[in-house]
GROMACS .gro file of C-alpha atoms in nm:
model
  438
    1MET     CA    1  -9.616   3.855  -7.662
    2TRP     CA    2  -9.833   3.627  -7.657
    3TRP     CA    3  -9.597   3.301  -7.622
    4ASN     CA    4  -9.474   3.500  -7.389
    5MET     CA    5  -9.731   3.571  -7.125
    6LYS     CA    6  -9.938   3.237  -7.241
    7ASN     CA    7  -9.528   3.030  -7.068
    8SER     CA    8  -9.600   3.272  -6.812
    9GLY     CA    9  -9.926   3.124  -6.735
   10PHE     CA   10  -9.817   2.794  -6.798
   11ILE     CA   11  -9.476   2.851  -6.510
   12LYS     CA   12  -9.742   2.949  -6.297
   13ILE     CA   13 -10.005   2.641  -6.269
   14CYS     CA   14  -9.646   2.450  -6.252
   15ILE     CA   15  -9.577   2.614  -5.960
   16ILE     CA   16  -9.854   2.623  -5.806
   17PHE     CA   17  -9.911   2.249  -5.909
   18ALA     CA   18  -9.586   2.163  -5.746
   19PHE     CA   19  -9.719   2.331  -5.394
   20ILE     CA   20 -10.019   2.155  -5.382
   21LEU     CA   21  -9.782   1.792  -5.452
   22VAL     CA   22  -9.544   1.942  -5.191
   23VAL     CA   23  -9.884   2.020  -4.917
   24ALA     CA   24 -10.071   1.694  -4.932
   25SER     CA   25  -9.716   1.488  -4.924
   26SER     CA   26  -9.641   1.642  -4.657
   27VAL     CA   27 -10.000   1.583  -4.514
   28PHE     CA   28  -9.931   1.179  -4.685
   29LEU     CA   29  -9.571   1.218  -4.390
   30ILE     CA   30  -9.755   1.337  -4.134
   31THR     CA   31 -10.021   1.122  -4.148
   32SER     CA   32  -9.765   0.786  -4.191
   33TYR     CA   33  -9.561   0.988  -3.886
   34MET     CA   34  -9.899   0.965  -3.685
   35TYR     CA   35  -9.974   0.637  -3.782
   36ASN     CA   36  -9.702   0.471  -3.788
   37SER     CA   37  -9.708   0.628  -3.377
   38LYS     CA   38  -9.968   0.526  -3.327
   39GLY     CA   39  -9.897   0.153  -3.396
   40ASP     CA   40  -9.555   0.118  -3.195
   41GLU     CA   41  -9.783   0.186  -2.909
   42ILE     CA   42 -10.040  -0.012  -2.992
   43ASN     CA   43  -9.845  -0.317  -3.023
   44ASN     CA   44  -9.548  -0.193  -2.693
   45ALA     CA   45  -9.929  -0.127  -2.495
   46MET     CA   46  -9.964  -0.473  -2.670
   47SER     CA   47  -9.670  -0.657  -2.612
   48SER     CA   48  -9.622  -0.501  -2.233
   49GLU     CA   49  -9.926  -0.713  -2.141
   50LEU     CA   50  -9.884  -0.991  -2.332
   51SER     CA   51  -9.512  -1.020  -2.114
   52GLN     CA   52  -9.753  -0.907  -1.830
   53LYS     CA   53  -9.986  -1.245  -1.859
   54ASP     CA   54  -9.616  -1.417  -1.957
   55SER     CA   55  -9.453  -1.307  -1.597
   56ILE     CA   56  -9.816  -1.399  -1.447
   57GLN     CA   57  -9.814  -1.748  -1.582
   58SER     CA   58  -9.513  -1.807  -1.503
   59THR     CA   59  -9.501  -1.706  -1.155
   60LYS     CA   60  -9.869  -1.914  -1.139
   61GLU     CA   61  -9.673  -2.246  -1.308
   62THR     CA   62  -9.365  -2.173  -1.147
   63ALA     CA   63  -9.570  -2.174  -0.742
   64LYS     CA   64  -9.691  -2.483  -0.901
   65ILE     CA   65  -9.352  -2.570  -0.971
   66ASN     CA   66  -9.252  -2.451  -0.588
   67ILE     CA   67  -9.560  -2.625  -0.464
   68SER     CA   68  -9.558  -2.960  -0.687
   69ASN     CA   69  -9.187  -2.944  -0.540
   70GLU     CA   70  -9.178  -2.865  -0.219
   71SER     CA   71  -9.466  -2.965  -0.054
   72PRO     CA   72  -9.404  -3.304   0.014
   73GLU     CA   73  -9.075  -3.291   0.152
   74GLN     CA   74  -9.222  -3.069   0.346
   75THR     CA   75  -9.551  -3.217   0.443
   76THR     CA   76  -9.265  -3.501   0.568
   77TYR     CA   77  -9.084  -3.271   0.736
   78ILE     CA   78  -9.374  -3.147   0.969
   79ASN     CA   79  -9.542  -3.478   0.970
   80LYS     CA   80  -9.184  -3.623   1.197
   81GLU     CA   81  -9.150  -3.347   1.372
   82ASN     CA   82  -9.494  -3.427   1.488
   83GLU     CA   83  -9.423  -3.737   1.555
   84HIS     CA   84  -9.129  -3.635   1.669
   85SER     CA   85  -9.304  -3.419   1.923
   86LYS     CA   86  -9.599  -3.629   2.038
   87GLU     CA   87  -9.256  -3.945   2.110
   88GLU     CA   88  -9.097  -3.689   2.332
   89ILE     CA   89  -9.482  -3.545   2.496
   90LEU     CA   90  -9.550  -3.937   2.549
   91SER     CA   91  -9.244  -4.080   2.701
   92LYS     CA   92  -9.224  -3.775   2.927
   93LYS     CA   93  -9.532  -3.899   2.996
   94VAL     CA   94  -9.446  -4.224   3.073
   95GLU     CA   95  -9.161  -4.107   3.285
   96GLU     CA   96  -9.391  -3.863   3.488
   97SER     CA   97  -9.582  -4.098   3.598
   98LEU     CA   98  -9.275  -4.438   3.665
   99ALA     CA   99  -9.117  -4.201   3.849
  100LYS     CA  100  -9.424  -4.160   4.153
  101MET     CA  101  -9.554  -4.485   4.121
  102THR     CA  102  -9.380  -4.716   4.429
  103LEU     CA  103  -9.278  -5.065   4.394
  104GLU     CA  104  -9.656  -5.204   4.487
  105GLU     CA  105  -9.783  -5.003   4.281
  106LYS     CA  106  -9.502  -5.109   3.978
  107VAL     CA  107  -9.566  -5.514   4.064
  108ALA     CA  108  -9.990  -5.459   4.087
  109GLN     CA  109  -9.961  -5.275   3.718
  110LEU     CA  110  -9.775  -5.647   3.550
  111PHE     CA  111 -10.127  -5.813   3.622
  112PHE     CA  112 -10.487  -5.863   3.386
  113VAL     CA  113 -10.743  -5.999   3.714
  114THR     CA  114 -11.123  -6.043   3.746
  115PRO     CA  115 -11.341  -5.808   3.935
  116GLU     CA  116 -11.336  -6.088   4.160
  117ALA     CA  117 -10.981  -6.257   4.250
  118LEU     CA  118 -10.941  -5.837   4.324
  119THR     CA  119 -11.150  -5.758   4.557
  120GLY     CA  120 -11.219  -6.174   4.692
  121ILE     CA  121 -11.658  -6.073   4.659
  122ALA     CA  122 -11.807  -6.338   4.522
  123GLN     CA  123 -11.935  -6.224   4.223
  124VAL     CA  124 -11.891  -5.898   4.130
  125THR     CA  125 -12.191  -5.673   3.901
  126ARG     CA  126 -12.101  -5.320   4.113
  127ALA     CA  127 -11.796  -5.100   4.129
  128ALA     CA  128 -11.828  -4.949   4.487
  129GLU     CA  129 -11.735  -4.914   4.803
  130GLN     CA  130 -11.533  -5.244   4.825
  131SER     CA  131 -11.373  -5.209   4.402
  132LYS     CA  132 -11.216  -4.931   4.568
  133ASN     CA  133 -11.048  -5.030   4.840
  134SER     CA  134 -10.913  -5.330   4.689
  135PHE     CA  135 -10.759  -5.109   4.404
  136ASN     CA  136 -10.612  -4.807   4.579
  137GLU     CA  137 -10.433  -5.146   4.760
  138TYR     CA  138 -10.359  -5.302   4.416
  139PRO     CA  139 -10.340  -5.054   4.176
  140VAL     CA  140 -10.417  -5.409   3.875
  141GLY     CA  141 -10.316  -5.276   3.555
  142GLY     CA  142 -10.628  -5.470   3.404
  143LEU     CA  143 -10.975  -5.615   3.473
  144VAL     CA  144 -11.117  -5.878   3.268
  145TYR     CA  145 -11.513  -5.908   3.286
  146PHE     CA  146 -11.780  -6.247   3.189
  147SER     CA  147 -12.129  -6.299   3.166
  148GLU     CA  148 -12.182  -6.324   3.545
  149ASN     CA  149 -12.070  -5.955   3.584
  150PHE     CA  150 -12.394  -5.865   3.350
  151GLU     CA  151 -12.689  -5.782   3.471
  152SER     CA  152 -12.835  -5.505   3.231
  153PRO     CA  153 -12.693  -5.246   2.956
  154GLU     CA  154 -12.764  -4.972   3.260
  155GLN     CA  155 -12.571  -5.120   3.467
  156THR     CA  156 -12.305  -5.284   3.314
  157LYS     CA  157 -12.213  -4.951   3.160
  158GLN     CA  158 -12.228  -4.788   3.553
  159MET     CA  159 -12.020  -5.111   3.648
  160LEU     CA  160 -11.736  -4.980   3.416
  161LYS     CA  161 -11.837  -4.597   3.471
  162ASN     CA  162 -11.748  -4.605   3.838
  163MET     CA  163 -11.402  -4.870   3.789
  164GLN     CA  164 -11.314  -4.617   3.599
  165LYS     CA  165 -11.357  -4.341   3.809
  166ILE     CA  166 -11.212  -4.572   4.023
  167ALA     CA  167 -10.838  -4.530   3.874
  168ASN     CA  168 -10.840  -4.175   3.746
  169GLU     CA  169 -10.860  -4.055   4.097
  170LYS     CA  170 -10.605  -4.349   4.291
  171SER     CA  171 -10.301  -4.304   3.942
  172SER     CA  172 -10.272  -4.026   3.667
  173PHE     CA  173 -10.353  -4.291   3.395
  174PRO     CA  174 -10.619  -4.532   3.324
  175VAL     CA  175 -10.691  -4.914   3.338
  176PHE     CA  176 -10.737  -5.143   3.112
  177LEU     CA  177 -11.163  -5.257   3.046
  178ALA     CA  178 -11.151  -5.549   2.898
  179ILE     CA  179 -11.381  -5.865   2.734
  180ASP     CA  180 -11.414  -6.096   2.526
  181GLU     CA  181 -11.611  -6.012   2.270
  182GLU     CA  182 -11.457  -6.227   1.952
  183GLY     CA  183 -11.834  -6.254   1.749
  184GLY     CA  184 -11.952  -6.541   1.728
  185THR     CA  185 -11.909  -6.860   2.000
  186VAL     CA  186 -11.671  -6.654   2.232
  187SER     CA  187 -11.950  -6.314   2.293
  188ARG     CA  188 -12.019  -6.275   2.684
  189LEU     CA  189 -12.234  -5.927   2.552
  190GLN     CA  190 -12.374  -6.060   2.189
  191LYS     CA  191 -12.555  -6.388   2.432
  192LYS     CA  192 -12.654  -6.247   2.707
  193ALA     CA  193 -13.008  -6.249   2.791
  194GLY     CA  194 -13.209  -5.873   2.750
  195PHE     CA  195 -12.834  -5.673   2.581
  196ASP     CA  196 -13.003  -5.732   2.275
  197ILE     CA  197 -12.716  -5.651   2.029
  198PRO     CA  198 -12.704  -5.855   1.665
  199LYS     CA  199 -12.555  -6.176   1.690
  200THR     CA  200 -12.177  -6.145   1.409
  201PRO     CA  201 -12.131  -6.488   1.268
  202THR     CA  202 -11.851  -6.669   1.359
  203MET     CA  203 -11.502  -6.610   1.184
  204LYS     CA  204 -11.474  -6.951   1.029
  205LYS     CA  205 -11.835  -6.830   0.824
  206LEU     CA  206 -11.650  -6.447   0.814
  207GLY     CA  207 -11.371  -6.655   0.672
  208GLU     CA  208 -11.539  -6.864   0.443
  209GLU     CA  209 -11.672  -6.520   0.247
  210ASN     CA  210 -11.388  -6.349   0.218
  211ASP     CA  211 -11.511  -6.018   0.266
  212VAL     CA  212 -11.228  -5.819   0.417
  213GLU     CA  213 -11.466  -5.477   0.409
  214LYS     CA  214 -11.741  -5.651   0.584
  215VAL     CA  215 -11.510  -5.831   0.906
  216ARG     CA  216 -11.392  -5.440   0.993
  217GLN     CA  217 -11.734  -5.333   0.996
  218VAL     CA  218 -11.804  -5.673   1.190
  219GLY     CA  219 -11.530  -5.510   1.446
  220LEU     CA  220 -11.679  -5.166   1.378
  221GLU     CA  221 -11.990  -5.230   1.526
  222ILE     CA  222 -11.907  -5.414   1.844
  223GLY     CA  223 -11.598  -5.230   1.905
  224ARG     CA  224 -11.906  -4.959   1.879
  225TYR     CA  225 -12.035  -5.090   2.172
  226LEU     CA  226 -11.771  -5.203   2.366
  227ASN     CA  227 -11.656  -4.896   2.343
  228GLU     CA  228 -11.992  -4.732   2.435
  229TYR     CA  229 -12.013  -4.993   2.711
  230GLY     CA  230 -11.729  -4.855   2.901
  231PHE     CA  231 -11.409  -5.089   2.736
  232ASN     CA  232 -11.114  -4.952   2.642
  233LEU     CA  233 -10.968  -5.335   2.535
  234ASN     CA  234 -11.086  -5.595   2.391
  235PHE     CA  235 -10.964  -5.935   2.343
  236ALA     CA  236 -10.959  -6.050   1.987
  237PRO     CA  237 -10.904  -6.094   1.745
  238ASP     CA  238 -10.873  -6.514   1.808
  239ALA     CA  239 -10.579  -6.495   1.474
  240ASP     CA  240 -10.498  -6.909   1.512
  241VAL     CA  241 -10.488  -7.098   1.149
  242LEU     CA  242 -10.672  -7.336   1.171
  243THR     CA  243 -10.390  -7.597   1.055
  244GLU     CA  244 -10.518  -7.860   1.227
  245PRO     CA  245 -10.877  -7.958   1.078
  246LYS     CA  246 -10.952  -8.189   1.440
  247ASN     CA  247 -10.886  -7.942   1.677
  248LYS     CA  248 -11.175  -7.787   1.871
  249VAL     CA  249 -11.015  -7.574   2.170
  250ILE     CA  250 -11.023  -7.316   1.856
  251GLY     CA  251 -11.283  -7.435   1.598
  252ASP     CA  252 -11.501  -7.190   1.381
  253ARG     CA  253 -11.318  -6.871   1.611
  254SER     CA  254 -11.112  -6.952   1.371
  255PHE     CA  255 -11.045  -6.735   0.985
  256GLY     CA  256 -11.014  -7.092   0.886
  257LYS     CA  257 -10.599  -7.243   0.758
  258ASP     CA  258 -10.478  -7.012   0.506
  259PRO     CA  259 -10.289  -6.808   0.650
  260TYR     CA  260 -10.292  -6.521   0.484
  261LEU     CA  261 -10.623  -6.466   0.440
  262VAL     CA  262 -10.650  -6.513   0.868
  263SER     CA  263 -10.365  -6.257   0.877
  264ASP     CA  264 -10.623  -6.006   0.563
  265MET     CA  265 -10.922  -6.079   0.876
  266ALA     CA  266 -10.787  -6.056   1.145
  267SER     CA  267 -10.581  -5.704   1.020
  268ALA     CA  268 -10.947  -5.600   0.939
  269TYR     CA  269 -11.158  -5.678   1.190
  270ILE     CA  270 -10.888  -5.525   1.510
  271GLN     CA  271 -10.946  -5.174   1.201
  272GLY     CA  272 -11.206  -5.182   1.336
  273LEU     CA  273 -11.205  -5.206   1.667
  274ASN     CA  274 -11.028  -4.926   1.686
  275ALA     CA  275 -11.183  -4.683   1.463
  276ALA     CA  276 -11.455  -4.708   1.767
  277GLY     CA  277 -11.241  -4.644   2.016
  278VAL     CA  278 -11.135  -5.002   2.103
  279LEU     CA  279 -10.779  -5.154   2.148
  280GLY     CA  280 -10.717  -5.471   1.989
  281CYS     CA  281 -10.531  -5.857   2.073
  282TYR     CA  282 -10.409  -6.104   1.832
  283LYS     CA  283 -10.425  -6.462   2.033
  284HIS     CA  284 -10.289  -6.710   2.072
  285PHE     CA  285  -9.937  -6.649   1.951
  286PRO     CA  286  -9.753  -6.851   1.830
  287GLY     CA  287 -10.132  -6.970   1.681
  288HIS     CA  288 -10.309  -7.241   1.882
  289GLY     CA  289 -10.514  -7.385   1.540
  290GLY     CA  290 -10.263  -7.651   1.573
  291THR     CA  291 -10.278  -7.852   1.810
  292LEU     CA  292 -10.502  -8.174   1.920
  293GLU     CA  293 -10.494  -8.105   2.244
  294ASP     CA  294 -10.685  -7.821   2.474
  295SER     CA  295 -10.438  -7.629   2.672
  296HIS     CA  296 -10.768  -7.563   2.922
  297SER     CA  297 -10.711  -7.905   3.033
  298ASP     CA  298 -10.346  -8.007   3.016
  299PHE     CA  299  -9.999  -7.959   2.803
  300ALA     CA  300 -10.122  -7.839   2.444
  301TYR     CA  301  -9.847  -7.974   2.177
  302SER     CA  302  -9.733  -7.828   1.836
  303TYR     CA  303  -9.411  -8.042   1.667
  304LYS     CA  304  -9.378  -7.801   1.402
  305THR     CA  305  -9.081  -7.660   1.435
  306LEU     CA  306  -8.946  -7.284   1.366
  307GLU     CA  307  -8.947  -7.254   0.996
  308GLU     CA  308  -9.273  -7.478   0.944
  309LEU     CA  309  -9.435  -7.223   1.162
  310LYS     CA  310  -9.303  -6.902   1.005
  311LYS     CA  311  -9.530  -7.034   0.683
  312ALA     CA  312  -9.865  -7.088   0.871
  313GLU     CA  313  -9.932  -7.052   1.202
  314LEU     CA  314  -9.667  -6.714   1.224
  315VAL     CA  315  -9.800  -6.525   0.907
  316PRO     CA  316 -10.076  -6.318   1.125
  317PHE     CA  317  -9.823  -6.254   1.429
  318LEU     CA  318  -9.581  -6.157   1.149
  319GLU     CA  319  -9.811  -5.879   0.992
  320ALA     CA  320  -9.936  -5.769   1.408
  321ILE     CA  321  -9.635  -5.607   1.426
  322LYS     CA  322  -9.531  -5.509   1.074
  323GLN     CA  323  -9.865  -5.282   1.211
  324GLU     CA  324  -9.762  -5.252   1.571
  325VAL     CA  325 -10.022  -5.333   1.715
  326PRO     CA  326  -9.965  -5.288   2.079
  327VAL     CA  327 -10.149  -5.646   2.254
  328ILE     CA  328 -10.066  -5.969   2.192
  329MET     CA  329 -10.138  -6.300   2.371
  330VAL     CA  330  -9.939  -6.606   2.418
  331SER     CA  331 -10.022  -6.946   2.458
  332HIS     CA  332  -9.945  -7.232   2.652
  333ILE     CA  333  -9.865  -7.497   2.356
  334SER     CA  334  -9.583  -7.622   2.358
  335LEU     CA  335  -9.343  -7.663   2.091
  336PRO     CA  336  -9.095  -7.969   2.182
  337ASN     CA  337  -8.926  -7.982   1.820
  338VAL     CA  338  -8.885  -7.574   1.925
  339ILE     CA  339  -8.810  -7.565   2.253
  340GLY     CA  340  -8.614  -7.890   2.272
  341ASP     CA  341  -8.939  -7.965   2.583
  342ASN     CA  342  -9.298  -7.938   2.749
  343THR     CA  343  -9.215  -7.592   2.854
  344PRO     CA  344  -9.501  -7.429   2.751
  345VAL     CA  345  -9.503  -7.063   2.571
  346SER     CA  346  -9.635  -6.813   2.850
  347LEU     CA  347  -9.275  -6.936   3.001
  348SER     CA  348  -9.039  -6.975   2.763
  349LYS     CA  349  -8.733  -6.740   2.733
  350LYS     CA  350  -8.660  -6.883   2.373
  351MET     CA  351  -8.979  -6.820   2.269
  352LEU     CA  352  -9.083  -6.467   2.443
  353SER     CA  353  -8.732  -6.291   2.463
  354GLU     CA  354  -8.553  -6.389   2.218
  355PHE     CA  355  -8.750  -6.465   1.946
  356LEU     CA  356  -9.078  -6.222   1.994
  357ARG     CA  357  -8.871  -5.926   2.123
  358GLY     CA  358  -8.561  -5.939   1.985
  359GLU     CA  359  -8.572  -6.200   1.632
  360LEU     CA  360  -8.924  -6.021   1.559
  361ASN     CA  361  -8.903  -5.730   1.730
  362TYR     CA  362  -9.227  -5.647   1.926
  363LYS     CA  363  -9.256  -5.358   2.076
  364GLY     CA  364  -9.573  -5.448   2.291
  365ILE     CA  365  -9.709  -5.539   2.577
  366ILE     CA  366  -9.707  -5.929   2.548
  367ILE     CA  367  -9.975  -6.076   2.766
  368THR     CA  368 -10.073  -6.445   2.909
  369ASP     CA  369 -10.333  -6.636   2.840
  370ALA     CA  370 -10.504  -6.704   3.157
  371LEU     CA  371 -10.216  -6.844   3.396
  372ASP     CA  372 -10.500  -7.123   3.623
  373MET     CA  373 -10.534  -7.332   3.268
  374GLY     CA  374 -10.503  -7.736   3.265
  375ALA     CA  375 -10.138  -7.613   3.100
  376ILE     CA  376 -10.002  -7.458   3.369
  377ASN     CA  377 -10.114  -7.545   3.699
  378ASN     CA  378 -10.139  -7.905   3.645
  379HIS     CA  379  -9.734  -7.823   3.592
  380TYR     CA  380  -9.612  -7.513   3.832
  381SER     CA  381  -9.736  -7.350   4.165
  382ILE     CA  382  -9.896  -6.957   4.069
  383LYS     CA  383  -9.606  -6.833   4.272
  384GLU     CA  384  -9.410  -7.057   4.049
  385ALA     CA  385  -9.559  -6.978   3.679
  386VAL     CA  386  -9.600  -6.557   3.750
  387LYS     CA  387  -9.224  -6.579   3.797
  388LYS     CA  388  -9.167  -6.782   3.519
  389SER     CA  389  -9.342  -6.605   3.311
  390PHE     CA  390  -9.240  -6.293   3.372
  391ASN     CA  391  -8.868  -6.379   3.298
  392ALA     CA  392  -8.992  -6.544   3.016
  393GLY     CA  393  -9.021  -6.212   2.908
  394ALA     CA  394  -9.463  -6.159   2.938
  395ASP     CA  395  -9.504  -5.825   3.023
  396MET     CA  396  -9.888  -5.885   3.263
  397LEU     CA  397 -10.007  -6.196   3.360
  398LEU     CA  398 -10.354  -6.278   3.335
  399ILE     CA  399 -10.483  -6.471   3.609
  400THR     CA  400 -10.895  -6.535   3.698
  401SER     CA  401 -10.777  -6.631   4.048
  402SER     CA  402 -10.472  -6.656   4.313
  403PHE     CA  403 -10.454  -6.301   4.261
  404LYS     CA  404 -10.287  -6.228   4.612
  405GLU     CA  405 -10.071  -6.519   4.624
  406ALA     CA  406  -9.938  -6.433   4.270
  407TYR     CA  407  -9.880  -6.052   4.359
  408PHE     CA  408  -9.728  -6.077   4.682
  409SER     CA  409  -9.442  -6.404   4.489
  410LEU     CA  410  -9.346  -6.150   4.282
  411LEU     CA  411  -9.336  -5.795   4.503
  412GLU     CA  412  -9.059  -6.059   4.764
  413ALA     CA  413  -8.849  -6.174   4.423
  414PHE     CA  414  -8.810  -5.762   4.305
  415LYS     CA  415  -8.814  -5.708   4.666
  416SER     CA  416  -8.498  -5.944   4.710
  417GLY     CA  417  -8.342  -5.865   4.438
  418GLU     CA  418  -8.368  -6.174   4.264
  419ILE     CA  419  -8.542  -6.050   3.976
  420PRO     CA  420  -8.447  -5.725   3.878
  421GLU     CA  421  -8.664  -5.349   3.941
  422GLU     CA  422  -8.538  -5.275   3.568
  423ARG     CA  423  -8.717  -5.492   3.399
  424LEU     CA  424  -9.009  -5.491   3.579
  425ASN     CA  425  -8.954  -5.095   3.456
  426GLU     CA  426  -8.941  -5.211   3.114
  427SER     CA  427  -9.265  -5.410   3.195
  428VAL     CA  428  -9.432  -5.082   3.302
  429ARG     CA  429  -9.290  -4.856   3.077
  430ARG     CA  430  -9.458  -5.143   2.757
  431ILE     CA  431  -9.778  -5.073   3.012
  432LEU     CA  432  -9.839  -4.633   3.037
  433ARG     CA  433  -9.690  -4.662   2.739
  434VAL     CA  434 -10.002  -4.785   2.548
  435LYS     CA  435 -10.226  -4.654   2.819
  436LEU     CA  436 -10.143  -4.302   2.777
  437SER     CA  437 -10.139  -4.253   2.453
  438ASN     CA  438 -10.454  -4.414   2.387
   0.00000   0.00000   0.00000
């Protein structure tokens, strides 16, 4: 009985222990389930967050890739579209202006004269009634001013302002108001008393220093005061390479004898002018630095071949054409080993139409040096000179005297059909393109 009672107690203890074990196991299983569920939830949340971060980062990277891959193309496309649009607008303006012009007005655009040649007044220091009447009758393409036209800063500003106003009232485009303000030796304003303009070193001195930035700054400073006075074109830089040490007509106006140095300096100079809002003009094509003679007095010769010129004197002009310089002035030098005779370059179809316009593909304005210089007027009448030069390929004819005689001679050549009017239109289009794009 005792054994039975003892055995019964043992069984009860086992049952209680088993119950406690079951309860403990259940609690453990429930806790483990809850823990694992929470862990999965946390892991899922972390995974989701990481996934979102990866997605955002991926989007950013994709955006970066898209920008780097597409932006240059889009920029190029937009630039091309803008250029195309600007070109269309400019061409339209040119054609509209050309269509409104009479034959007489188109012929007048070919001439670049002094205010004295235009008005008949001995010395012009004002742009008043006579200037207005003369310009309305002969709306020339450009006026070039010299030292005698300047009395004071205020007078100069007012004269040029009035002249431009006269031109704008007559036409839908400006008149070129130009000056020879190279700096150094040739400086119409710097050398004028009462203007207090700092003197620029000679181009020879600047070339010896070989400081491109300094030359650009010189061009900028000259451009700034020219713009302030009212000029929109400077007959500079002098891009002549001084290949003849005894040359006097160019001398220290040249940056030097190294064609590539001259090219770099001339390019920097005109960049400075342009930055100040003034156009520049490379001169004296194909290079006057290799002559002994002075074309102001008579024929000036270079006996080089075209290939020899391309290696020296022509280097700055070749670069100017690449840079699309808007105006190039052609000289009156003779090139017997290129042209075949003494014909000045400014009257040579081979040099202007075939070489400069054709082979070199120059699209800007070709302007002559003054057609009343000795190399021309000692051998040709002004009537002959303007027709020969225009037929050779010049667009603008620079004359300081005998303007009306030259004008009527050329006008008659167009009226009679001696020179086709379409040839006239070609030059006027080039002139208008430069005027209307600036």
